[in-house]
Short mmCIF file of C-alpha atoms in Angstrom, two decimals:
data_model
loop_
_atom_site.label_atom_id
_atom_site.label_comp_id
_atom_site.label_asym_id
_atom_site.label_seq_id
_atom_site.Cartn_x
_atom_site.Cartn_y
_atom_site.Cartn_z
CA MET A 1 -6.29 -41.76 -15.56
CA THR A 2 -4.91 -38.27 -14.20
CA TYR A 3 -1.98 -38.68 -11.44
CA TYR A 4 -0.83 -35.59 -9.12
CA PHE A 5 2.85 -35.77 -8.08
CA THR A 6 4.41 -32.77 -5.74
CA ILE A 7 7.96 -32.36 -6.20
CA TYR A 8 9.94 -31.01 -3.48
CA VAL A 9 13.06 -28.68 -5.15
CA THR A 10 14.11 -28.07 -1.36
CA THR A 11 12.92 -28.43 2.32
CA ASP A 12 14.73 -24.86 2.96
CA CYS A 13 13.08 -22.13 3.19
CA ASN A 14 13.94 -18.14 3.12
CA PHE A 15 10.97 -18.16 5.89
CA ARG A 16 10.59 -19.07 9.60
CA CYS A 17 6.78 -19.55 9.97
CA SER A 18 5.41 -20.06 13.41
CA TYR A 19 2.85 -21.39 12.44
CA CYS A 20 5.02 -24.09 9.77
CA TYR A 21 4.26 -27.73 10.02
CA GLU A 22 7.48 -29.03 8.50
CA LYS A 23 9.57 -29.16 10.25
CA TYR A 24 13.02 -31.29 8.62
CA GLU A 25 16.31 -32.46 10.69
CA ASP A 26 18.57 -32.67 6.87
CA ILE A 27 18.10 -30.05 4.34
CA CYS A 28 17.94 -31.46 0.96
CA TRP A 29 18.12 -29.73 -2.43
CA LEU A 30 17.15 -31.38 -5.44
CA ASP A 31 20.06 -30.67 -8.64
CA GLU A 32 20.10 -30.53 -11.73
CA VAL A 33 20.31 -34.16 -13.08
CA SER A 34 18.17 -35.58 -10.40
CA ILE A 35 15.49 -33.06 -11.22
CA ILE A 36 15.71 -35.56 -14.44
CA GLU A 37 15.03 -38.32 -13.61
CA ILE A 38 12.21 -37.31 -11.19
CA LEU A 39 10.37 -35.82 -13.72
CA ASP A 40 11.63 -38.96 -15.75
CA PHE A 41 9.79 -41.50 -13.63
CA VAL A 42 6.91 -38.75 -13.68
CA PHE A 43 5.87 -38.59 -16.74
CA CYS A 44 5.85 -42.68 -17.37
CA TYR A 45 3.53 -43.43 -13.76
CA GLY A 46 1.49 -43.81 -16.18
CA ASP A 47 0.12 -42.00 -19.61
CA GLY A 48 -3.18 -40.01 -18.40
CA GLU A 49 -3.28 -36.83 -17.70
CA ILE A 50 0.22 -34.96 -14.67
CA TYR A 51 -0.65 -32.38 -12.12
CA LEU A 52 2.87 -30.81 -11.30
CA ASN A 53 2.82 -28.40 -8.12
CA PHE A 54 6.88 -27.29 -7.57
CA MET A 55 6.73 -27.21 -3.63
CA GLY A 56 9.25 -26.70 -0.63
CA GLY A 57 10.17 -25.44 1.08
CA GLU A 58 10.55 -21.97 -0.66
CA PRO A 59 10.58 -23.22 -4.14
CA LEU A 60 11.94 -20.12 -5.54
CA LEU A 61 15.31 -20.41 -3.49
CA LYS A 62 15.86 -23.04 -6.40
CA LYS A 63 14.94 -21.52 -9.36
CA GLU A 64 16.61 -22.67 -12.38
CA LEU A 65 14.82 -25.50 -11.74
CA ILE A 66 11.82 -25.16 -12.02
CA TYR A 67 12.55 -23.08 -15.49
CA GLN A 68 14.82 -26.18 -16.22
CA SER A 69 12.13 -28.82 -15.34
CA ILE A 70 9.71 -26.87 -17.59
CA ASP A 71 12.39 -27.00 -20.69
CA TYR A 72 13.32 -30.46 -20.60
CA ILE A 73 9.33 -30.92 -20.68
CA LYS A 74 8.29 -29.31 -23.31
CA TYR A 75 11.22 -31.41 -24.54
CA LYS A 76 10.45 -34.39 -23.39
CA TYR A 77 7.08 -35.43 -23.55
CA PRO A 78 6.13 -32.78 -25.86
CA THR A 79 2.06 -34.17 -26.58
CA ARG A 80 1.44 -35.46 -22.43
CA SER A 81 -0.96 -33.77 -20.80
CA VAL A 82 -0.46 -31.78 -17.83
CA LYS A 83 -1.20 -29.02 -15.50
CA TYR A 84 1.09 -26.72 -13.70
CA SER A 85 1.08 -24.91 -10.48
CA ILE A 86 3.33 -23.49 -7.21
CA THR A 87 3.14 -22.79 -3.58
CA THR A 88 5.56 -19.89 -2.71
CA ASN A 89 5.92 -17.49 0.03
CA GLY A 90 6.43 -14.82 -2.89
CA SER A 91 9.44 -12.94 -1.49
CA LEU A 92 11.52 -14.48 -4.52
CA LEU A 93 9.07 -13.50 -7.84
CA ASP A 94 10.38 -10.94 -9.83
CA GLU A 95 9.36 -9.60 -13.94
CA ASN A 96 10.15 -12.32 -16.13
CA PHE A 97 9.30 -15.63 -13.60
CA ILE A 98 6.11 -14.14 -13.16
CA PHE A 99 5.89 -14.17 -16.81
CA PHE A 100 7.31 -17.71 -17.91
CA LEU A 101 4.32 -18.35 -15.03
CA LYS A 102 1.80 -16.60 -17.23
CA GLU A 103 3.63 -18.64 -20.55
CA ASN A 104 3.34 -21.58 -19.59
CA SER A 105 -0.55 -20.98 -17.50
CA PHE A 106 1.03 -21.69 -13.82
CA SER A 107 -1.32 -22.14 -11.17
CA ILE A 108 -0.44 -20.47 -8.06
CA ARG A 109 -1.03 -20.89 -4.65
CA LEU A 110 0.34 -17.79 -2.88
CA SER A 111 1.14 -17.85 1.68
CA PHE A 112 0.37 -14.67 2.34
CA ASP A 113 -1.62 -13.77 5.85
CA GLY A 114 -2.96 -9.98 4.72
CA ASN A 115 -2.02 -6.36 5.40
CA LYS A 116 1.56 -5.93 6.60
CA ALA A 117 0.73 -6.65 10.26
CA THR A 118 -1.60 -10.03 10.45
CA HIS A 119 0.76 -10.85 7.44
CA GLU A 120 3.94 -10.40 9.46
CA MET A 121 2.80 -11.41 13.04
CA ASN A 122 4.13 -14.73 12.02
CA ARG A 123 5.39 -15.03 8.38
CA VAL A 124 8.74 -14.04 9.76
CA SER A 125 12.36 -13.95 7.27
CA VAL A 126 15.03 -15.90 8.00
CA LEU A 127 17.01 -12.43 7.44
CA GLY A 128 15.43 -10.25 9.78
CA ILE A 129 13.94 -8.93 6.96
CA SER A 130 10.50 -7.23 6.03
CA TYR A 131 9.52 -8.75 2.62
CA TYR A 132 5.64 -7.67 2.39
CA GLU A 133 6.03 -4.48 0.06
CA LYS A 134 8.29 -7.07 -2.85
CA ILE A 135 6.03 -9.65 -2.36
CA ILE A 136 2.72 -7.31 -2.17
CA LYS A 137 4.39 -6.27 -6.32
CA GLY A 138 4.39 -8.98 -7.01
CA ILE A 139 1.01 -10.17 -6.57
CA HIS A 140 -0.82 -7.07 -8.33
CA LYS A 141 1.89 -7.52 -11.48
CA MET A 142 0.43 -11.63 -11.41
CA LYS A 143 -3.24 -10.43 -10.97
CA ASN A 144 -2.39 -7.39 -13.71
CA ILE A 145 -1.28 -9.96 -16.52
CA GLY A 146 -4.46 -12.17 -15.78
CA LEU A 147 -1.93 -15.32 -13.67
CA ASN A 148 -4.78 -17.81 -12.12
CA PHE A 149 -3.73 -17.34 -8.48
CA MET A 150 -5.47 -18.26 -4.51
CA ILE A 151 -4.35 -16.75 -1.62
CA ARG A 152 -3.47 -18.72 1.15
CA MET A 153 -3.93 -17.83 3.93
CA THR A 154 -3.16 -19.37 7.06
CA ILE A 155 -5.54 -18.78 10.19
CA ALA A 156 -3.40 -19.50 13.44
CA GLN A 157 -4.28 -18.73 16.75
CA ASN A 158 -2.93 -14.41 17.03
CA THR A 159 -4.44 -13.63 13.60
CA ILE A 160 -8.35 -15.51 14.16
CA PRO A 161 -9.21 -10.78 15.50
CA TYR A 162 -8.58 -9.54 12.18
CA MET A 163 -10.20 -12.15 9.41
CA TYR A 164 -12.95 -9.99 8.53
CA GLU A 165 -10.50 -7.39 8.23
CA ASN A 166 -7.97 -9.21 5.99
CA ILE A 167 -10.14 -10.36 3.94
CA ARG A 168 -11.75 -7.13 2.69
CA TYR A 169 -8.30 -5.79 2.76
CA LEU A 170 -7.52 -8.91 0.44
CA HIS A 171 -10.98 -8.39 -2.38
CA GLU A 172 -9.94 -4.41 -1.89
CA GLN A 173 -6.76 -4.64 -3.25
CA GLY A 174 -8.93 -6.98 -6.14
CA PHE A 175 -7.16 -9.99 -4.85
CA ASN A 176 -10.28 -11.97 -5.28
CA ASN A 177 -9.50 -15.47 -4.61
CA ILE A 178 -8.71 -15.79 -1.05
CA GLY A 179 -7.70 -19.47 1.20
CA MET A 180 -8.78 -19.30 4.69
CA ILE A 181 -6.36 -22.86 5.90
CA MET A 182 -6.82 -23.39 9.41
CA ASP A 183 -3.54 -23.31 11.19
CA VAL A 184 -3.32 -27.58 10.98
CA HIS A 185 -2.71 -27.18 14.97
CA LEU A 186 -5.47 -25.05 15.17
CA ILE A 187 -5.90 -24.70 19.59
CA LEU A 188 -8.80 -23.17 20.49
CA SER A 189 -9.68 -21.37 23.94
CA ASP A 190 -13.67 -20.17 24.59
CA ASP A 191 -12.96 -16.63 23.94
CA LEU A 192 -11.24 -17.90 21.06
CA LYS A 193 -14.35 -19.78 19.60
CA GLU A 194 -16.59 -17.25 20.08
CA ILE A 195 -14.73 -14.02 18.49
CA PHE A 196 -13.94 -17.29 15.62
CA LYS A 197 -17.82 -16.55 15.29
CA MET A 198 -18.52 -13.44 15.45
CA GLN A 199 -15.51 -12.51 12.18
CA ILE A 200 -17.71 -15.26 10.36
CA ASP A 201 -20.40 -13.82 10.59
CA ARG A 202 -19.11 -10.35 9.36
CA ILE A 203 -17.12 -12.83 6.58
CA VAL A 204 -20.04 -13.72 5.34
CA ASP A 205 -22.05 -10.64 5.79
CA TYR A 206 -19.47 -9.29 3.12
CA TYR A 207 -19.56 -11.76 1.34
CA VAL A 208 -23.45 -11.42 -0.25
CA GLN A 209 -22.87 -8.10 0.38
CA GLU A 210 -20.33 -7.59 -2.48
CA TYR A 211 -21.88 -10.59 -4.47
CA SER A 212 -25.23 -9.12 -4.29
CA LYS A 213 -23.27 -5.93 -6.09
CA GLY A 214 -22.08 -8.35 -8.82
CA LYS A 215 -18.97 -8.26 -7.89
CA LYS A 216 -16.47 -11.50 -7.49
CA LEU A 217 -15.30 -12.68 -4.28
CA VAL A 218 -14.12 -16.02 -4.10
CA ILE A 219 -13.80 -18.10 -0.30
CA ASN A 220 -12.37 -21.77 -0.19
CA GLN A 221 -14.78 -22.12 2.73
CA PHE A 222 -18.51 -20.92 1.29
CA ASP A 223 -17.39 -21.80 -2.95
CA GLY A 224 -15.28 -25.06 -2.01
CA LYS A 225 -17.80 -26.06 0.21
CA MET A 226 -21.13 -25.47 -1.24
CA ILE A 227 -21.48 -28.76 -2.76
CA ASN A 228 -20.64 -30.99 0.44
CA ILE A 229 -23.76 -28.82 1.49
CA LEU A 230 -26.15 -29.89 -0.98
CA CYS A 231 -25.21 -33.17 -1.98
CA ASP A 232 -25.77 -36.84 0.31
CA PHE A 233 -22.47 -38.56 0.11
CA GLY A 234 -23.30 -41.45 2.28
CA ASN A 235 -22.40 -39.27 5.34
CA CYS A 236 -18.85 -41.76 6.55
CA PHE A 237 -15.57 -40.31 5.66
CA SER A 238 -13.88 -40.34 2.61
CA MET A 239 -9.78 -39.64 2.61
CA CYS A 240 -8.30 -38.19 -0.95
CA ASP A 241 -6.01 -40.55 -2.86
CA ALA A 242 -2.97 -39.89 -0.87
CA GLY A 243 -1.01 -42.36 -1.51
CA ILE A 244 -2.46 -44.11 -4.70
CA THR A 245 -2.77 -41.21 -7.75
CA ASN A 246 -1.09 -38.75 -5.19
CA PHE A 247 3.03 -38.51 -5.13
CA LYS A 248 5.27 -36.12 -3.23
CA ILE A 249 8.32 -36.67 -4.44
CA MET A 250 11.85 -35.07 -2.44
CA PRO A 251 15.00 -33.99 -2.98
CA THR A 252 16.06 -37.26 -2.41
CA GLY A 253 13.30 -39.09 -4.31
CA LYS A 254 11.90 -40.38 -1.99
CA ILE A 255 8.30 -40.86 -1.52
CA TYR A 256 5.47 -40.39 0.12
CA PRO A 257 1.78 -40.07 0.07
CA CYS A 258 1.50 -36.45 1.04
CA GLY A 259 3.10 -33.86 2.61
CA PHE A 260 1.92 -33.83 6.19
CA LEU A 261 4.03 -36.51 5.92
CA THR A 262 7.23 -35.61 4.72
CA ASN A 263 8.79 -35.27 7.66
CA ASN A 264 8.22 -39.02 8.87
CA THR A 265 10.08 -42.14 7.26
CA GLN A 266 7.55 -44.12 8.30
CA PHE A 267 6.13 -43.44 5.71
CA GLU A 268 8.24 -43.50 2.59
CA ILE A 269 6.37 -45.60 0.10
CA GLY A 270 8.90 -45.75 -2.67
CA ASN A 271 11.63 -44.01 -4.57
CA VAL A 272 12.36 -42.78 -8.56
CA ASN A 273 14.33 -45.97 -8.05
CA ASN A 274 12.15 -48.48 -7.34
CA GLY A 275 8.49 -47.58 -8.48
CA ILE A 276 5.60 -46.65 -5.10
CA ASN A 277 4.16 -49.53 -3.19
CA ILE A 278 0.42 -48.35 -3.34
CA ARG A 279 0.08 -50.94 -1.27
CA LYS A 280 2.07 -50.02 1.54
CA ALA A 281 0.75 -46.61 1.38
CA LYS A 282 -2.92 -48.94 1.55
CA ASP A 283 -1.76 -51.00 4.43
CA LEU A 284 -0.52 -47.49 6.09
CA ALA A 285 -3.67 -45.78 6.03
CA ALA A 286 -5.98 -48.50 7.24
CA SER A 287 -3.51 -48.89 10.12
CA LEU A 288 -4.16 -45.38 11.02
CA PHE A 289 -8.59 -45.15 10.65
CA GLU A 290 -9.88 -46.22 14.10
CA LYS A 291 -13.16 -48.58 13.15
CA SER A 292 -14.71 -47.21 16.75
CA ASP A 293 -15.22 -43.87 15.68
CA ILE A 294 -16.75 -42.90 18.68
CA LYS A 295 -16.04 -38.69 18.08
CA CYS A 296 -18.03 -38.74 14.19
CA SER A 297 -19.99 -41.37 14.42
CA GLY A 298 -23.41 -39.23 14.72
CA CYS A 299 -22.52 -36.48 13.26
CA GLU A 300 -24.93 -34.40 10.57
CA ILE A 301 -22.19 -32.71 8.96
CA ARG A 302 -20.01 -35.87 8.08
CA ASP A 303 -20.01 -35.12 4.78
CA PHE A 304 -18.73 -32.00 4.57
CA CYS A 305 -16.45 -32.33 7.61
CA GLN A 306 -13.21 -31.82 6.51
CA GLY A 307 -11.99 -34.06 9.29
CA MET A 308 -13.75 -36.66 7.48
CA LYS A 309 -11.47 -36.25 3.66
CA CYS A 310 -8.56 -34.87 4.84
CA GLY A 311 -7.44 -38.10 6.99
CA TYR A 312 -3.27 -37.48 6.94
CA MET A 313 -3.86 -34.02 8.67
CA ASN A 314 -6.04 -35.79 11.22
CA TYR A 315 -2.83 -37.65 12.28
CA ILE A 316 -0.07 -35.53 13.12
CA ASN A 317 -3.13 -33.71 15.41
CA THR A 318 -4.66 -37.42 17.09
CA GLY A 319 -3.34 -39.70 15.37
CA LYS A 320 -5.99 -41.49 13.56
CA ILE A 321 -6.64 -40.51 9.79
CA ASN A 322 -10.28 -39.70 11.23
CA ILE A 323 -10.80 -38.20 14.80
CA PRO A 324 -10.15 -34.17 13.99
CA THR A 325 -8.70 -32.49 16.20
CA ASP A 326 -11.92 -30.49 18.10
CA ALA A 327 -11.04 -27.03 16.77
CA VAL A 328 -10.99 -28.96 12.95
CA CYS A 329 -14.33 -29.56 14.61
CA PHE A 330 -15.44 -26.28 15.79
CA CYS A 331 -14.73 -24.77 12.73
CA GLU A 332 -16.47 -26.67 10.72
CA GLN A 333 -19.96 -26.98 12.24
CA ILE A 334 -19.24 -22.40 12.06
CA PHE A 335 -18.34 -23.13 8.25
CA TYR A 336 -21.84 -25.48 7.57
CA LYS A 337 -24.33 -22.64 9.67
CA ALA A 338 -21.66 -19.92 7.25
CA ILE A 339 -22.35 -20.91 4.47
CA LYS A 340 -26.27 -22.15 4.85
CA LYS A 341 -26.64 -19.08 5.44
CA ILE A 342 -24.81 -17.47 2.83
CA VAL A 343 -27.42 -20.23 0.71
CA ASP A 344 -30.56 -19.32 1.81
CA TYR A 345 -29.18 -15.59 1.16
CA TYR A 346 -29.36 -15.75 -2.34
CA LEU A 347 -32.76 -17.84 -2.58
CA LEU A 348 -34.48 -15.12 -0.60
CA GLN A 349 -32.48 -12.51 -3.54
CA PRO A 350 -34.24 -12.27 -7.05
CA LYS A 351 -34.64 -14.89 -9.70
CA GLU A 352 -31.63 -13.92 -11.67
CA LEU A 353 -29.10 -14.00 -7.92
CA ARG A 354 -30.20 -16.95 -7.02
CA LYS A 355 -29.51 -18.44 -10.86
CA ARG A 356 -26.46 -17.02 -10.78
CA THR A 357 -25.23 -17.77 -7.32
CA LEU A 358 -26.42 -21.35 -6.74
CA GLY A 359 -26.78 -22.64 -10.19
CA HIS A 360 -23.79 -24.01 -11.42
CA TYR A 361 -23.71 -25.71 -8.41
CA ILE A 362 -27.32 -28.11 -9.57
CA ALA A 363 -25.91 -28.29 -13.29
CA TYR A 364 -22.68 -29.58 -11.75
CA ILE A 365 -25.10 -32.26 -9.43
CA LYS A 366 -26.67 -33.61 -12.19
CA LYS A 367 -24.35 -33.51 -15.13
CA ASN A 368 -22.11 -35.97 -12.77
CA GLY A 369 -24.93 -37.96 -11.20
CA LEU A 370 -24.61 -36.83 -7.60
CA GLN A 371 -27.10 -37.58 -4.93
CA TYR A 372 -28.79 -34.15 -3.47
CA SER A 373 -28.82 -33.73 0.13
CA LYS A 374 -32.45 -33.03 2.49
CA TYR A 375 -30.92 -29.47 1.56
CA GLY A 376 -29.44 -30.03 -1.40
CA MET A 377 -33.38 -31.22 -2.69
CA LYS A 378 -35.01 -27.46 -0.97
CA VAL A 379 -31.91 -25.65 -3.18
CA LYS A 380 -33.04 -27.61 -6.30
CA PHE A 381 -36.76 -27.50 -5.77
CA ARG A 382 -36.32 -23.47 -5.54
CA LEU A 383 -34.36 -22.87 -8.86
CA GLU A 384 -36.13 -25.44 -11.34
CA ASN A 385 -40.00 -23.88 -9.96
CA ASP A 386 -39.11 -20.04 -10.51
#
C-alpha cells in the first residue's frame, strides 16, 4: 500500500497572505530530535511506497531540517521507495537548495500568483518587502535545471479579473504547469461570476491555441479533470483517503487527516508516540456526512465536481463534508463547460491532434478498467473510428 505523509516543518511563515486558511494560535517548530522521531514513525508505519511532502507555514524557514531528513532517510532506510515533494512560497530558495531538490527528485508546488502586481495583491511578506524578483529568479533556475514544479496560483476575489492575463504571463515565462487553485473561502457576487466566466472563456481559447501550435501548457482545472468528464464513477461522493492513507504530521508529533484541519484539535487522530486511530478518522468523516444530500443529489456533474472529492474543504465552510459552497458549485459548472469546449474543439481537429490531446486519456481508462461516461463514449468512438 502507498502512504502519503506531510510533515509540517513549522507553522510559522514569513508571509501573511490574505487568503491563507492556516490560522494557528501557537507557532510550532520542528527540531533535530523530533524530526528523527517523526521519520522513524513514517517509515515504520508500513512497508509500501512513501510519498513524503514537506510543508509549513513556510518549510524553508527550517531548511536545515529538510537536508537532515533526506540524509537520515538515505542512511536509515536506503531500500525504501520514497518520493519527495515540497510546498513553498519560493522566497527563501537559493542555488544550493535548488540543486538539492534536483538531486533528490523533488516535486515542487510553488505558491505564486502571476505577474508582480497580481502576486503582491494578497501575498504580503512579514517584513513588508518585496521578494518578487528573487522568487521569479529562483523559478527560472528550477526550470533551467529541469526540476518538476507546478505554479500554485491562488484565485481570490480581487484576482479573478486577471486570471487570463496571469496564465498568459506564466506561460510566456516558460512556466507550463499551472494550478489555478480557488481560494477556499471564495465568495462570488453576480458581477464576479460574469467576470469569472469571461476569464475562463479567454483562458480556454488561449489554451487550445497553444496546443494547436504544439506548445506545452498544463492547467490543473483542465488537464487534471479530463478523466472526471470522460468517466462514470457512479455520480456519487468520493472523498479522498484523508486519515486512511493520507496523514498530516505537525511539529508537535500530532497527526491529522487533512491540511484544512491541522488547527482544530477535534480532528487529531493520533501522534507519533501512540500511532494513528484509523477508526476515529473514519468516524469523524461519517459524522460530518449529510445523508439527505439535498443540495447535490440531482446534480449532473457530481463525478466531475471537486466538491464531491475534497470533503474537508467543504467542512471548513459548510460544516458538512459532502456539501460544497455556492462558489464551488458555480466554478465547477464553469470548468465543466470549459473542458467540454476543449474536447469538442479537439474532436474537430485533424486526426494527429485528436490522438495527441485525447488518446492518452482513453488509453488510461482502458488500462485501468474504468467505466466511460456517455460523453466519454462519444470521445472513444470518435478516436477509434478515425
